[in-house]
Coordinates of C-alpha atoms and ligand atoms in Angstrom, one line a residue:
M274 CA 0.0 0.0 0.0
T275 CA 1.7 3.2 -1.1
R276 CA 1.6 6.2 1.3
T277 CA -1.0 8.8 0.4
K278 CA 0.9 11.3 -1.6
R279 CA 1.1 15.0 -0.8
I280 CA 1.5 17.3 -3.8
A281 CA 1.4 21.0 -4.5
V282 CA 0.5 23.1 -7.5
L283 CA 1.7 26.6 -8.4
T284 CA 1.2 29.0 -11.3
G285 CA 4.0 31.3 -12.5
G286 CA 4.5 34.0 -15.2
G287 CA 1.8 36.0 -16.9
D288 CA -1.8 34.9 -16.3
A289 CA -3.5 33.1 -19.2
P290 CA -6.9 31.6 -19.9
G291 CA -6.9 27.9 -18.9
L292 CA -4.6 28.2 -15.8
N293 CA -7.6 27.5 -13.5
A294 CA -8.6 24.6 -15.8
A295 CA -5.2 23.1 -15.3
I296 CA -5.4 23.6 -11.5
Y297 CA -8.9 22.0 -11.6
A298 CA -7.4 19.0 -13.4
V299 CA -4.5 18.5 -11.0
V300 CA -6.7 18.7 -7.9
R301 CA -9.4 16.4 -9.3
A302 CA -7.0 13.8 -10.7
A303 CA -5.1 13.7 -7.4
A304 CA -8.3 13.4 -5.4
Q305 CA -9.2 10.4 -7.5
R306 CA -6.1 8.8 -6.0
G307 CA -6.9 9.9 -2.5
W308 CA -3.9 12.3 -2.5
Q309 CA -3.6 15.5 -0.6
V310 CA -3.2 18.7 -2.7
F311 CA -1.8 22.1 -1.6
G312 CA -2.0 25.4 -3.5
V313 CA 1.0 27.6 -3.5
R314 CA 0.3 31.3 -3.9
N315 CA 2.0 33.7 -6.3
G316 CA 4.4 31.4 -8.1
F317 CA 7.3 30.2 -6.0
D318 CA 6.8 33.1 -3.5
G319 CA 4.1 31.1 -1.7
F320 CA 6.8 28.8 -0.4
W321 CA 8.3 31.6 1.7
E322 CA 5.4 33.9 2.1
E323 CA 3.1 33.9 5.2
N324 CA 0.2 31.5 4.6
G325 CA 1.5 30.9 1.1
V326 CA 0.6 27.3 1.0
F327 CA -2.9 26.1 1.7
P328 CA -5.0 22.9 1.2
L329 CA -6.9 22.6 -2.1
D330 CA -9.7 20.1 -2.4
P331 CA -12.2 19.4 -5.2
A332 CA -14.8 21.7 -3.5
A333 CA -12.3 24.5 -3.6
V334 CA -11.9 24.2 -7.4
D335 CA -15.4 23.1 -8.2
R336 CA -16.4 26.1 -10.4
I337 CA -13.0 27.3 -11.8
L338 CA -12.8 25.2 -15.0
N339 CA -14.3 28.1 -17.0
Q340 CA -12.7 31.0 -15.1
G341 CA -9.8 33.1 -16.5
G342 CA -6.8 34.0 -14.4
T343 CA -5.5 31.8 -11.6
I344 CA -7.0 31.3 -8.1
L345 CA -3.5 30.9 -6.8
G346 CA -2.2 34.2 -8.0
T347 CA 1.1 34.4 -9.9
I348 CA 4.2 36.6 -10.4
N349 CA 5.6 37.5 -13.8
R350 CA 9.3 37.1 -14.2
G351 CA 9.7 35.9 -10.6
D352 CA 13.1 34.2 -10.3
P353 CA 13.6 32.5 -6.9
F354 CA 17.4 32.6 -7.4
R355 CA 17.3 36.4 -7.5
V356 CA 14.5 38.0 -5.5
R357 CA 14.4 41.7 -4.8
V358 CA 13.6 42.3 -1.1
F359 CA 13.7 45.5 1.1
R360 CA 15.3 45.2 4.5
E361 CA 15.6 48.2 6.8
G362 CA 14.7 50.3 3.8
Q363 CA 17.6 48.9 1.8
E364 CA 16.9 47.0 -1.4
T365 CA 18.8 43.8 -1.7
V366 CA 18.7 40.7 -4.0
V367 CA 18.5 37.3 -2.3
D368 CA 18.4 33.7 -3.3
V369 CA 15.4 32.0 -1.6
T370 CA 15.9 28.5 -3.1
A371 CA 17.1 27.0 0.2
T372 CA 14.0 28.3 1.9
I373 CA 11.8 26.8 -0.8
L374 CA 13.5 23.4 -0.6
E375 CA 13.3 23.5 3.2
R376 CA 9.6 24.3 3.0
V377 CA 9.0 21.5 0.5
R378 CA 10.7 19.2 3.0
T379 CA 8.8 20.3 6.0
L380 CA 5.5 20.0 4.1
N381 CA 6.6 16.5 3.1
L382 CA 5.6 17.1 -0.5
D383 CA 6.1 14.3 -3.0
A384 CA 5.8 16.6 -6.0
V385 CA 5.0 20.1 -7.2
V386 CA 3.1 20.7 -10.4
V387 CA 4.6 23.9 -11.9
I388 CA 2.3 25.6 -14.4
G389 CA 4.2 28.3 -16.3
G390 CA 6.0 29.7 -19.2
D391 CA 9.7 29.4 -20.2
G392 CA 10.9 31.6 -17.3
T393 CA 9.0 29.7 -14.6
L394 CA 9.8 26.3 -16.0
R395 CA 13.5 27.2 -16.3
A396 CA 13.5 28.1 -12.6
A397 CA 11.6 24.8 -11.8
W398 CA 14.3 22.9 -13.7
E399 CA 17.1 24.7 -11.8
L400 CA 15.4 23.9 -8.5
Y401 CA 14.9 20.3 -9.6
Q402 CA 18.7 20.0 -9.8
Q403 CA 18.7 20.7 -6.1
G404 CA 15.9 18.2 -5.3
F405 CA 12.8 20.2 -5.9
P406 CA 10.2 17.6 -7.1
A407 CA 8.9 19.4 -10.1
V408 CA 6.6 18.3 -13.0
G409 CA 6.1 21.1 -15.6
V410 CA 2.9 22.1 -17.4
P411 CA 3.5 24.6 -20.3
K412 CA 1.4 27.8 -20.2
T413 CA 1.7 31.1 -22.0
I414 CA -0.3 33.1 -24.5
D415 CA 3.1 33.5 -26.4
N416 CA 3.2 29.8 -27.3
D417 CA 7.0 29.9 -27.2
V418 CA 7.8 27.1 -24.6
P419 CA 10.3 24.6 -26.0
G420 CA 9.1 21.0 -26.1
T421 CA 5.5 21.7 -27.0
E422 CA 3.7 23.0 -30.0
Q423 CA 0.9 24.4 -28.0
T424 CA 0.7 26.1 -24.6
I425 CA -2.3 26.7 -22.3
G426 CA -3.7 30.2 -23.1
F427 CA -2.6 30.5 -26.7
A428 CA -5.8 29.3 -28.3
T429 CA -8.0 31.7 -26.3
A430 CA -5.7 34.6 -26.9
V431 CA -5.8 34.0 -30.6
E432 CA -9.6 34.0 -30.5
T433 CA -9.7 37.2 -28.4
A434 CA -7.3 39.0 -30.7
C435 CA -9.0 37.8 -33.8
Q436 CA -12.4 39.2 -32.6
A437 CA -10.7 42.5 -31.8
L438 CA -9.2 42.6 -35.3
D439 CA -12.7 42.0 -36.8
R440 CA -14.0 45.0 -34.9
V441 CA -11.1 47.2 -35.9
Q442 CA -11.4 46.3 -39.5
T443 CA -14.9 48.0 -39.8
T444 CA -13.5 51.3 -38.7
A445 CA -10.5 51.0 -41.0
A446 CA -12.8 50.3 -44.0
A447 CA -15.3 53.0 -43.1
L448 CA -12.6 55.7 -43.0
R449 CA -10.1 54.1 -45.5
R450 CA -7.4 54.2 -42.9
I451 CA -4.3 52.2 -42.0
L452 CA -5.0 50.6 -38.6
V453 CA -2.0 49.2 -36.8
V454 CA -2.9 46.8 -34.0
E455 CA -0.2 45.7 -31.5
L456 CA -0.4 42.2 -30.1
M457 CA 1.6 40.5 -27.4
G458 CA 3.9 37.5 -27.7
R459 CA 7.2 39.0 -26.4
H460 CA 9.8 38.0 -29.0
A461 CA 7.7 35.3 -30.7
G462 CA 5.3 35.9 -33.5
F463 CA 2.9 33.0 -33.0
L464 CA 0.0 35.0 -31.5
A465 CA 0.3 37.9 -34.0
L466 CA 0.5 35.4 -36.9
H467 CA -2.4 33.2 -36.0
A468 CA -4.7 36.1 -34.9
G469 CA -3.6 38.3 -37.8
L470 CA -4.3 35.5 -40.3
A471 CA -7.6 34.6 -38.8
G472 CA -8.5 38.3 -38.5
G473 CA -7.9 39.1 -42.2
A474 CA -4.9 41.4 -41.7
D475 CA -3.3 42.2 -45.0
V476 CA 0.0 42.9 -43.2
I477 CA 1.5 41.0 -40.3
L478 CA 4.7 42.3 -38.7
L479 CA 6.6 39.5 -36.9
P480 CA 9.8 39.6 -34.7
E481 CA 11.2 36.7 -36.7
F482 CA 10.9 38.5 -40.1
P483 CA 12.1 42.1 -39.7
F484 CA 10.2 44.5 -42.1
D485 CA 11.2 47.2 -44.5
Y486 CA 9.2 50.4 -44.5
Q487 CA 9.6 50.9 -48.3
V488 CA 8.0 47.5 -49.0
L489 CA 5.1 48.3 -46.7
A490 CA 4.6 51.7 -48.3
R491 CA 4.5 50.1 -51.8
H492 CA 1.9 47.6 -50.5
L493 CA -0.2 50.4 -49.0
E494 CA -0.1 52.4 -52.3
Q495 CA -1.7 49.3 -54.0
M496 CA -4.2 49.0 -51.1
R497 CA -5.2 52.7 -51.6
R498 CA -6.2 51.8 -55.2
G499 CA -7.7 48.6 -54.1
R500 CA -9.9 48.1 -51.1
G501 CA -8.8 51.4 -49.7
F502 CA -7.7 50.5 -46.2
S503 CA -5.1 48.3 -44.5
L504 CA -5.2 46.2 -41.3
I505 CA -1.8 45.7 -39.8
A506 CA -1.3 43.1 -37.0
A507 CA 2.0 44.0 -35.4
A508 CA 3.7 41.7 -32.8
E509 CA 5.1 43.8 -29.9
G510 CA 8.6 42.4 -30.7
A511 CA 8.5 43.2 -34.4
H512 CA 11.1 45.7 -35.7
P513 CA 12.4 47.1 -39.0
Q514 CA 15.4 45.5 -40.7
G515 CA 18.5 46.7 -39.0
G516 CA 16.4 48.2 -36.2
Q517 CA 15.5 47.3 -32.7
P518 CA 12.1 46.5 -31.1
V519 CA 10.4 49.3 -29.3
Y520 CA 10.5 49.1 -25.5
W521 CA 8.6 51.3 -23.0
T522 CA 10.9 50.5 -20.1
Q523 CA 14.6 49.6 -20.2
G524 CA 14.5 47.1 -17.3
D525 CA 17.5 46.5 -15.0
E526 CA 19.6 43.6 -13.8
L527 CA 16.5 41.9 -12.3
T528 CA 13.7 42.9 -14.6
A529 CA 13.6 42.5 -18.4
P530 CA 12.9 45.6 -20.5
R531 CA 9.2 45.8 -21.4
L532 CA 8.2 45.7 -25.0
G533 CA 5.5 48.1 -26.3
G534 CA 5.0 50.9 -28.8
I535 CA 5.8 49.4 -32.2
A536 CA 2.2 50.1 -33.4
R537 CA 2.5 53.8 -32.8
V538 CA 5.9 54.0 -34.5
V539 CA 4.8 52.1 -37.5
A540 CA 1.5 54.1 -37.9
Q541 CA 3.4 57.4 -37.8
E542 CA 6.1 56.3 -40.2
L543 CA 3.6 54.8 -42.7
E544 CA 1.3 57.9 -42.6
Q545 CA 4.3 60.1 -43.3
R546 CA 5.5 57.9 -46.2
T547 CA 2.1 57.4 -47.8
G548 CA -0.1 60.3 -46.7
I549 CA -2.8 57.8 -45.8
E550 CA -4.4 58.4 -42.4
A551 CA -3.1 55.9 -39.9
R552 CA -4.2 55.0 -36.4
W553 CA -2.8 52.6 -33.9
M554 CA -3.9 50.6 -30.8
V555 CA -2.5 48.1 -28.4
L556 CA -4.6 45.1 -27.4
G557 CA -2.5 44.6 -24.3
Y558 CA -4.0 42.6 -21.4
L559 CA -7.2 41.8 -23.2
Q560 CA -5.3 39.0 -24.7
R561 CA -4.6 37.4 -21.4
G562 CA -8.1 37.9 -19.9
G563 CA -11.4 36.2 -20.2
A564 CA -12.7 32.7 -19.9
P565 CA -10.6 29.9 -21.6
N566 CA -12.2 28.6 -24.7
A567 CA -13.0 24.9 -25.0
T568 CA -9.7 24.2 -26.8
D569 CA -7.7 25.6 -23.9
R570 CA -9.8 23.9 -21.3
L571 CA -9.3 20.5 -23.0
L572 CA -5.5 21.2 -23.4
A573 CA -5.3 22.1 -19.7
L574 CA -7.3 19.0 -18.6
R575 CA -5.0 16.8 -20.7
F576 CA -1.9 18.4 -19.4
G577 CA -3.0 18.5 -15.8
T578 CA -4.1 14.9 -15.6
L579 CA -0.9 13.8 -17.4
A580 CA 1.2 15.6 -14.9
V581 CA -0.5 13.7 -12.1
E582 CA 0.1 10.5 -14.0
M583 CA 3.8 11.3 -14.1
I584 CA 3.8 11.8 -10.4
E585 CA 2.1 8.5 -9.8
Q586 CA 4.8 6.8 -12.0
G587 CA 7.6 8.6 -10.1
R588 CA 8.7 10.5 -13.2
L589 CA 9.6 13.9 -11.7
G590 CA 11.7 16.4 -13.6
T591 CA 9.5 16.1 -16.6
L592 CA 7.5 18.4 -18.8
V593 CA 4.2 17.5 -20.4
G594 CA 3.6 18.7 -23.9
L595 CA 2.0 18.3 -27.3
R596 CA 4.2 17.3 -30.2
Q597 CA 3.1 16.3 -33.7
G598 CA -0.5 16.3 -32.3
R599 CA 0.4 13.7 -29.5
F600 CA 0.5 14.3 -25.8
Q601 CA 4.0 13.5 -24.7
V602 CA 6.3 13.8 -21.7
M603 CA 9.9 14.9 -22.0
P604 CA 12.7 15.9 -19.6
L605 CA 12.0 19.3 -18.0
G606 CA 15.6 20.1 -19.0
V607 CA 14.3 20.9 -22.5
V608 CA 13.5 24.4 -21.3
H609 CA 17.1 24.8 -20.3
Q610 CA 18.7 23.2 -23.3
E611 CA 16.5 24.8 -26.0
P612 CA 15.8 28.6 -26.4
P613 CA 12.2 29.8 -26.4
R614 CA 10.4 28.7 -29.6
R615 CA 10.3 31.2 -32.6
L616 CA 8.5 31.1 -35.9
S617 CA 10.5 29.4 -38.6
P618 CA 10.2 30.0 -42.4
D619 CA 8.8 26.5 -42.8
D620 CA 6.2 26.9 -40.1
P621 CA 2.9 25.8 -41.8
M622 CA 1.1 29.0 -40.7
V623 CA 3.9 31.1 -42.1
Q624 CA 3.7 29.2 -45.4
T625 CA -0.1 29.6 -45.4
A626 CA 0.2 33.4 -44.9
R627 CA 2.7 33.6 -47.8
R628 CA 0.4 31.6 -50.1
L629 CA -2.4 34.0 -49.3
G630 CA -0.2 37.0 -50.2
V631 CA -0.2 38.3 -46.7
V632 CA 2.6 40.9 -46.4
F633 CA 5.3 40.4 -43.8
G634 CA 7.2 43.4 -45.2
E635 CA 10.6 41.8 -45.8
A636 CA 12.8 43.4 -48.3
G637 CA 13.9 41.6 -51.5
Ligands
LIG973 O1 4.5 36.2 -21.5 C1 3.2 36.7 -21.6 C2 3.1 38.2 -21.8 O2 1.8 38.6 -21.9 C3 3.9 38.6 -23.0 O3 3.2 38.4 -24.2 C4 4.1 40.1 -22.6 O4 5.1 40.7 -23.3 C5 4.4 40.0 -21.2 O5 3.8 38.8 -20.7 C6 3.8 41.2 -20.4 O6 4.3 41.0 -19.1 P1 3.7 41.8 -17.8 O7 2.4 41.1 -17.4 O8 4.8 41.8 -16.8 O9 3.4 43.2 -18.3

C-alpha cells in the first residue's frame, strides 16, 4: 500500500486563460487517487510567504474550470534565485531557493506541479537540480515554450485578438485608414501570426521577419487603389530590418525591459510615407483575460491529468507537452537546453500566410 501522496501546484508567469482549468485537473485527478493537494500562492513566492501554502480540495476548485486568471495568484518574471527584497529600507537581492527546498521538505511534498512559461519552467528545472520535485505544465499566450507546439492560453488569446481585429477592420474600412494593432507575444510571433491571419490582416509584422518600410509603403499604395484600407497586425517584438524592437521600459539587472510601442511608431512612419491616415492601438492585457475557450480547457485538462500520471509513476523532472499532435512527456531540461520557440520560415502557418499573399514586409 503506497503512502498517500502530498502534492502541491503553483502558477508562475503572466496569467493566461486555462490556468484554472489546469489547477482543476490536477486537484481532481489527485483526489481520484486519495492524495492531498496544496495550492502555492503567487508562483514560488508562496513557499516563503506567510500562509503561502494552503489545502486545495475538489470543493475549492469546483467552479473554476471556465474562469480566467488563476485562483493561486502568480508573479511575472519571478526568479527564486534572485528575489528583490527590502530590509531596513535597503533594497537587496537574495536567493530564496534554500528556503523553498526546506519548505517542501517540512511540508513533506512528494511533487510540485509547476504551471508556467519558459521563465517559470526554467526556474523549476534549476530547482529540480537541487531536489525540488517538479513536474512542468506549459502555459503562456506566447506559445513559445520549447518542447511543446501548444501552450495553455494560446488558443483563447488568438480568438480574443481575432475578434478585436474583426471589430477594428470595420472602422479601417469605413474611413479608409491604416489601422495598426499591436499584439503580445514577447519576441515570438505565434500570437500575431495566428490572430492576424484569422482576422484578415493584409500585413502581419513579426519579430522573426524584420520588415522594410519601403516594402510596406508600396503595398499600401496598392491598397489605396484597391480596397482602400489596411489592417496591420504587429507583434510587440516586431522591428524594422537593421532596427530594434520598441521598449517602454529599459529594465534593470533583475527585470527584463518591457516591449511596447511598435504600433505607434509604424503608424506614424507609414502615414508620413504614404499620406494615408493611420491610427494605432494596443490590445494589451485583453489577450490574457477572459474565460478559456474549449480548446484551452481541454488542453489544460489533458496536461494537468498527465502531470498527475507522471507523479504516480515517479517520473519527476518532466514536462508534459503536445508534439506532432500527440501528448508526450519529456525531460524538463528541454526548457534549459533549448531557447524559447520562434516562428520558422517552414512553419505551416507562415507558409499559409505567404500563399495568401499576406505581407510580412521583408525586403527583397
Ligand atoms: O508572456 C506573456 C506576456 O503577456 C507577453 O506576451 C508580454 O510581453 C508580457 O507577458 C507582459 O508582461 P507583464 O504582465 O509583466 O506586463
